[in-house]
């Protein structure tokens, strides 16, 4: 098995790197869009309890729908390729970011806000100097959870021609090639673990 894996890398290393770049590129783009949507919605929802409940329930409903089902549904409307895969991953990434952002702002101690007001801070200054710094670790935790899920689920993008490390996994399944299955699966696991460790470090530093 090790010989087969070594031979694959000798003969197909450039192709392997292209799969990694495709996987990371799709995942980074998806998490970026998820943040652009999820963080503002989380901030808005913490200020409006009724809206918060509606948004939270909607986001949780999105998590119930399997990513593969979303992909096949999107194919009916926009065909195959990168676009439907990106939309499905964004829908997967929004809920943890939204929920953790909402919780983060709700967890800001009222005494800190009152102290800021007592010092003459405006609402914008309170947001910039008190609320965002205190909510930031929660937001990052949501981003970490979302990105790990996105990287793992991006393997499904292969189904609709969006490339990535899933190509190795599904090729391995189709050809009964255990070496390809291991290379693809371990690569995805390593990427997820590396992202988790990096963001845990950033979260820890932000708290300290």
PDB file of C-alpha atoms in Angstrom, residues 46-194:
ATOM      1  CA  UNK A  46     -28.958  39.772  18.732  1.00  0.00           C
ATOM      2  CA  UNK A  47     -30.599  43.209  18.784  1.00  0.00           C
ATOM      3  CA  UNK A  48     -34.062  41.897  17.867  1.00  0.00           C
ATOM      4  CA  UNK A  49     -35.158  38.833  19.907  1.00  0.00           C
ATOM      5  CA  UNK A  50     -38.097  37.920  17.649  1.00  0.00           C
ATOM      6  CA  UNK A  51     -35.953  38.219  14.541  1.00  0.00           C
ATOM      7  CA  UNK A  52     -33.227  36.251  16.313  1.00  0.00           C
ATOM      8  CA  UNK A  53     -35.575  33.340  16.932  1.00  0.00           C
ATOM      9  CA  UNK A  54     -36.763  33.294  13.333  1.00  0.00           C
ATOM     10  CA  UNK A  55     -33.240  33.516  11.873  1.00  0.00           C
ATOM     11  CA  UNK A  56     -31.883  30.890  14.256  1.00  0.00           C
ATOM     12  CA  UNK A  57     -34.675  28.441  13.440  1.00  0.00           C
ATOM     13  CA  UNK A  58     -34.161  29.046   9.721  1.00  0.00           C
ATOM     14  CA  UNK A  59     -30.419  28.490   9.986  1.00  0.00           C
ATOM     15  CA  UNK A  60     -30.914  25.304  11.990  1.00  0.00           C
ATOM     16  CA  UNK A  61     -33.353  24.067   9.360  1.00  0.00           C
ATOM     17  CA  UNK A  62     -30.617  24.510   6.755  1.00  0.00           C
ATOM     18  CA  UNK A  63     -28.348  22.217   8.761  1.00  0.00           C
ATOM     19  CA  UNK A  64     -30.921  19.423   8.679  1.00  0.00           C
ATOM     20  CA  UNK A  65     -30.904  19.285   4.871  1.00  0.00           C
ATOM     21  CA  UNK A  66     -28.049  17.040   3.622  1.00  0.00           C
ATOM     22  CA  UNK A  67     -25.483  18.837   1.465  1.00  0.00           C
ATOM     23  CA  UNK A  68     -25.860  16.218  -1.260  1.00  0.00           C
ATOM     24  CA  UNK A  69     -29.604  16.853  -1.444  1.00  0.00           C
ATOM     25  CA  UNK A  70     -28.959  20.582  -1.803  1.00  0.00           C
ATOM     26  CA  UNK A  71     -26.454  19.909  -4.580  1.00  0.00           C
ATOM     27  CA  UNK A  72     -28.893  17.797  -6.588  1.00  0.00           C
ATOM     28  CA  UNK A  73     -31.642  20.378  -6.076  1.00  0.00           C
ATOM     29  CA  UNK A  74     -29.394  23.189  -7.316  1.00  0.00           C
ATOM     30  CA  UNK A  75     -28.373  21.179 -10.378  1.00  0.00           C
ATOM     31  CA  UNK A  76     -31.982  21.402 -11.564  1.00  0.00           C
ATOM     32  CA  UNK A  77     -31.780  25.205 -11.603  1.00  0.00           C
ATOM     33  CA  UNK A  78     -28.181  26.175 -12.411  1.00  0.00           C
ATOM     34  CA  UNK A  79     -26.599  23.014 -13.785  1.00  0.00           C
ATOM     35  CA  UNK A  80     -23.325  21.450 -12.725  1.00  0.00           C
ATOM     36  CA  UNK A  81     -19.955  22.951 -11.882  1.00  0.00           C
ATOM     37  CA  UNK A  82     -18.515  25.233  -9.237  1.00  0.00           C
ATOM     38  CA  UNK A  83     -21.560  27.489  -8.690  1.00  0.00           C
ATOM     39  CA  UNK A  84     -23.990  24.931  -7.214  1.00  0.00           C
ATOM     40  CA  UNK A  85     -21.205  23.457  -5.064  1.00  0.00           C
ATOM     41  CA  UNK A  86     -20.352  26.922  -3.747  1.00  0.00           C
ATOM     42  CA  UNK A  87     -23.986  27.720  -2.933  1.00  0.00           C
ATOM     43  CA  UNK A  88     -24.431  24.410  -1.090  1.00  0.00           C
ATOM     44  CA  UNK A  89     -21.271  24.997   0.974  1.00  0.00           C
ATOM     45  CA  UNK A  90     -22.310  28.559   1.812  1.00  0.00           C
ATOM     46  CA  UNK A  91     -25.679  27.291   3.040  1.00  0.00           C
ATOM     47  CA  UNK A  92     -23.763  24.801   5.176  1.00  0.00           C
ATOM     48  CA  UNK A  93     -21.401  27.456   6.547  1.00  0.00           C
ATOM     49  CA  UNK A  94     -23.891  30.165   7.495  1.00  0.00           C
ATOM     50  CA  UNK A  95     -25.672  28.489  10.481  1.00  0.00           C
ATOM     51  CA  UNK A  96     -22.690  28.001  12.849  1.00  0.00           C
ATOM     52  CA  UNK A  97     -21.369  31.491  12.070  1.00  0.00           C
ATOM     53  CA  UNK A  98     -24.761  33.108  12.542  1.00  0.00           C
ATOM     54  CA  UNK A  99     -25.569  31.283  15.792  1.00  0.00           C
ATOM     55  CA  UNK A 100     -22.153  31.876  17.369  1.00  0.00           C
ATOM     56  CA  UNK A 101     -22.136  35.529  16.341  1.00  0.00           C
ATOM     57  CA  UNK A 102     -25.550  36.023  17.938  1.00  0.00           C
ATOM     58  CA  UNK A 103     -24.419  34.280  21.130  1.00  0.00           C
ATOM     59  CA  UNK A 104     -21.200  36.289  21.172  1.00  0.00           C
ATOM     60  CA  UNK A 105     -22.949  39.646  21.164  1.00  0.00           C
ATOM     61  CA  UNK A 106     -25.570  38.449  23.649  1.00  0.00           C
ATOM     62  CA  UNK A 107     -22.798  37.352  26.023  1.00  0.00           C
ATOM     63  CA  UNK A 108     -21.282  40.844  26.218  1.00  0.00           C
ATOM     64  CA  UNK A 109     -21.732  41.805  29.909  1.00  0.00           C
ATOM     65  CA  UNK A 110     -24.257  44.579  30.434  1.00  0.00           C
ATOM     66  CA  UNK A 111     -21.928  46.143  33.001  1.00  0.00           C
ATOM     67  CA  UNK A 112     -19.282  46.617  30.305  1.00  0.00           C
ATOM     68  CA  UNK A 113     -21.782  48.402  28.090  1.00  0.00           C
ATOM     69  CA  UNK A 114     -22.965  50.601  30.956  1.00  0.00           C
ATOM     70  CA  UNK A 115     -19.362  51.429  31.849  1.00  0.00           C
ATOM     71  CA  UNK A 116     -18.682  52.432  28.267  1.00  0.00           C
ATOM     72  CA  UNK A 117     -21.731  54.660  28.203  1.00  0.00           C
ATOM     73  CA  UNK A 118     -20.637  56.178  31.501  1.00  0.00           C
ATOM     74  CA  UNK A 119     -17.313  57.055  29.879  1.00  0.00           C
ATOM     75  CA  UNK A 120     -19.191  58.892  27.136  1.00  0.00           C
ATOM     76  CA  UNK A 121     -18.803  56.340  24.343  1.00  0.00           C
ATOM     77  CA  UNK A 122     -21.142  56.583  21.382  1.00  0.00           C
ATOM     78  CA  UNK A 123     -22.963  53.501  20.066  1.00  0.00           C
ATOM     79  CA  UNK A 124     -20.345  53.171  17.325  1.00  0.00           C
ATOM     80  CA  UNK A 125     -17.505  53.396  19.834  1.00  0.00           C
ATOM     81  CA  UNK A 126     -19.200  50.813  22.064  1.00  0.00           C
ATOM     82  CA  UNK A 127     -19.494  48.480  19.113  1.00  0.00           C
ATOM     83  CA  UNK A 128     -15.898  48.962  18.031  1.00  0.00           C
ATOM     84  CA  UNK A 129     -14.169  49.021  21.422  1.00  0.00           C
ATOM     85  CA  UNK A 130     -16.386  46.831  23.621  1.00  0.00           C
ATOM     86  CA  UNK A 131     -18.865  44.599  21.807  1.00  0.00           C
ATOM     87  CA  UNK A 132     -16.774  43.381  18.875  1.00  0.00           C
ATOM     88  CA  UNK A 133     -13.641  42.536  20.932  1.00  0.00           C
ATOM     89  CA  UNK A 134     -15.697  40.579  23.470  1.00  0.00           C
ATOM     90  CA  UNK A 135     -17.797  38.803  20.837  1.00  0.00           C
ATOM     91  CA  UNK A 136     -14.818  38.075  18.574  1.00  0.00           C
ATOM     92  CA  UNK A 137     -13.833  34.697  20.124  1.00  0.00           C
ATOM     93  CA  UNK A 138     -17.411  33.439  19.701  1.00  0.00           C
ATOM     94  CA  UNK A 139     -17.465  34.598  16.080  1.00  0.00           C
ATOM     95  CA  UNK A 140     -14.164  32.849  15.394  1.00  0.00           C
ATOM     96  CA  UNK A 141     -15.500  29.663  16.963  1.00  0.00           C
ATOM     97  CA  UNK A 142     -18.414  29.790  14.535  1.00  0.00           C
ATOM     98  CA  UNK A 143     -16.011  30.358  11.634  1.00  0.00           C
ATOM     99  CA  UNK A 144     -13.912  27.383  12.772  1.00  0.00           C
ATOM    100  CA  UNK A 145     -16.919  25.068  12.967  1.00  0.00           C
ATOM    101  CA  UNK A 146     -18.182  26.261   9.588  1.00  0.00           C
ATOM    102  CA  UNK A 147     -14.816  25.921   7.847  1.00  0.00           C
ATOM    103  CA  UNK A 148     -14.211  22.403   9.149  1.00  0.00           C
ATOM    104  CA  UNK A 149     -17.662  21.375   7.905  1.00  0.00           C
ATOM    105  CA  UNK A 150     -17.089  23.078   4.558  1.00  0.00           C
ATOM    106  CA  UNK A 151     -13.708  21.422   3.986  1.00  0.00           C
ATOM    107  CA  UNK A 152     -15.190  18.019   4.820  1.00  0.00           C
ATOM    108  CA  UNK A 153     -18.288  18.511   2.673  1.00  0.00           C
ATOM    109  CA  UNK A 154     -16.392  19.990  -0.280  1.00  0.00           C
ATOM    110  CA  UNK A 155     -15.524  16.418  -1.274  1.00  0.00           C
ATOM    111  CA  UNK A 156     -19.091  16.194  -2.591  1.00  0.00           C
ATOM    112  CA  UNK A 157     -18.274  18.905  -5.148  1.00  0.00           C
ATOM    113  CA  UNK A 158     -16.723  16.169  -7.291  1.00  0.00           C
ATOM    114  CA  UNK A 159     -20.222  14.828  -7.964  1.00  0.00           C
ATOM    115  CA  UNK A 160     -21.026  17.889 -10.052  1.00  0.00           C
ATOM    116  CA  UNK A 161     -17.665  18.572 -11.645  1.00  0.00           C
ATOM    117  CA  UNK A 162     -16.250  21.150  -9.230  1.00  0.00           C
ATOM    118  CA  UNK A 163     -13.065  19.164  -8.600  1.00  0.00           C
ATOM    119  CA  UNK A 164     -11.143  18.984  -5.346  1.00  0.00           C
ATOM    120  CA  UNK A 165      -9.849  16.123  -3.247  1.00  0.00           C
ATOM    121  CA  UNK A 166     -13.160  14.336  -3.586  1.00  0.00           C
ATOM    122  CA  UNK A 167     -11.971  13.381  -7.080  1.00  0.00           C
ATOM    123  CA  UNK A 168      -9.417  11.058  -5.509  1.00  0.00           C
ATOM    124  CA  UNK A 169     -11.945   9.579  -3.099  1.00  0.00           C
ATOM    125  CA  UNK A 170     -14.628   8.836  -5.682  1.00  0.00           C
ATOM    126  CA  UNK A 171     -12.086   7.620  -8.236  1.00  0.00           C
ATOM    127  CA  UNK A 172     -10.753   5.286  -5.581  1.00  0.00           C
ATOM    128  CA  UNK A 173     -14.264   4.013  -4.883  1.00  0.00           C
ATOM    129  CA  UNK A 174     -14.994   3.507  -8.558  1.00  0.00           C
ATOM    130  CA  UNK A 175     -11.734   1.704  -9.328  1.00  0.00           C
ATOM    131  CA  UNK A 176     -11.439  -0.059  -5.969  1.00  0.00           C
ATOM    132  CA  UNK A 177      -8.131   1.768  -5.402  1.00  0.00           C
ATOM    133  CA  UNK A 178      -7.448   1.870  -1.672  1.00  0.00           C
ATOM    134  CA  UNK A 179      -4.383   4.072  -2.210  1.00  0.00           C
ATOM    135  CA  UNK A 180      -6.489   6.832  -3.791  1.00  0.00           C
ATOM    136  CA  UNK A 181      -9.103   6.530  -1.038  1.00  0.00           C
ATOM    137  CA  UNK A 182      -6.428   6.916   1.625  1.00  0.00           C
ATOM    138  CA  UNK A 183      -4.692   9.834  -0.094  1.00  0.00           C
ATOM    139  CA  UNK A 184      -7.957  11.730  -0.595  1.00  0.00           C
ATOM    140  CA  UNK A 185      -9.462  10.933   2.799  1.00  0.00           C
ATOM    141  CA  UNK A 186      -6.310  11.612   4.799  1.00  0.00           C
ATOM    142  CA  UNK A 187      -5.684  14.851   2.897  1.00  0.00           C
ATOM    143  CA  UNK A 188      -9.158  16.151   3.744  1.00  0.00           C
ATOM    144  CA  UNK A 189      -8.727  15.093   7.382  1.00  0.00           C
ATOM    145  CA  UNK A 190      -5.332  16.815   7.613  1.00  0.00           C
ATOM    146  CA  UNK A 191      -6.698  20.032   6.098  1.00  0.00           C
ATOM    147  CA  UNK A 192      -9.615  20.034   8.550  1.00  0.00           C
ATOM    148  CA  UNK A 193      -7.322  19.349  11.507  1.00  0.00           C
ATOM    149  CA  UNK A 194      -4.830  22.023  10.455  1.00  0.00           C
TER     150      UNK A 194
END
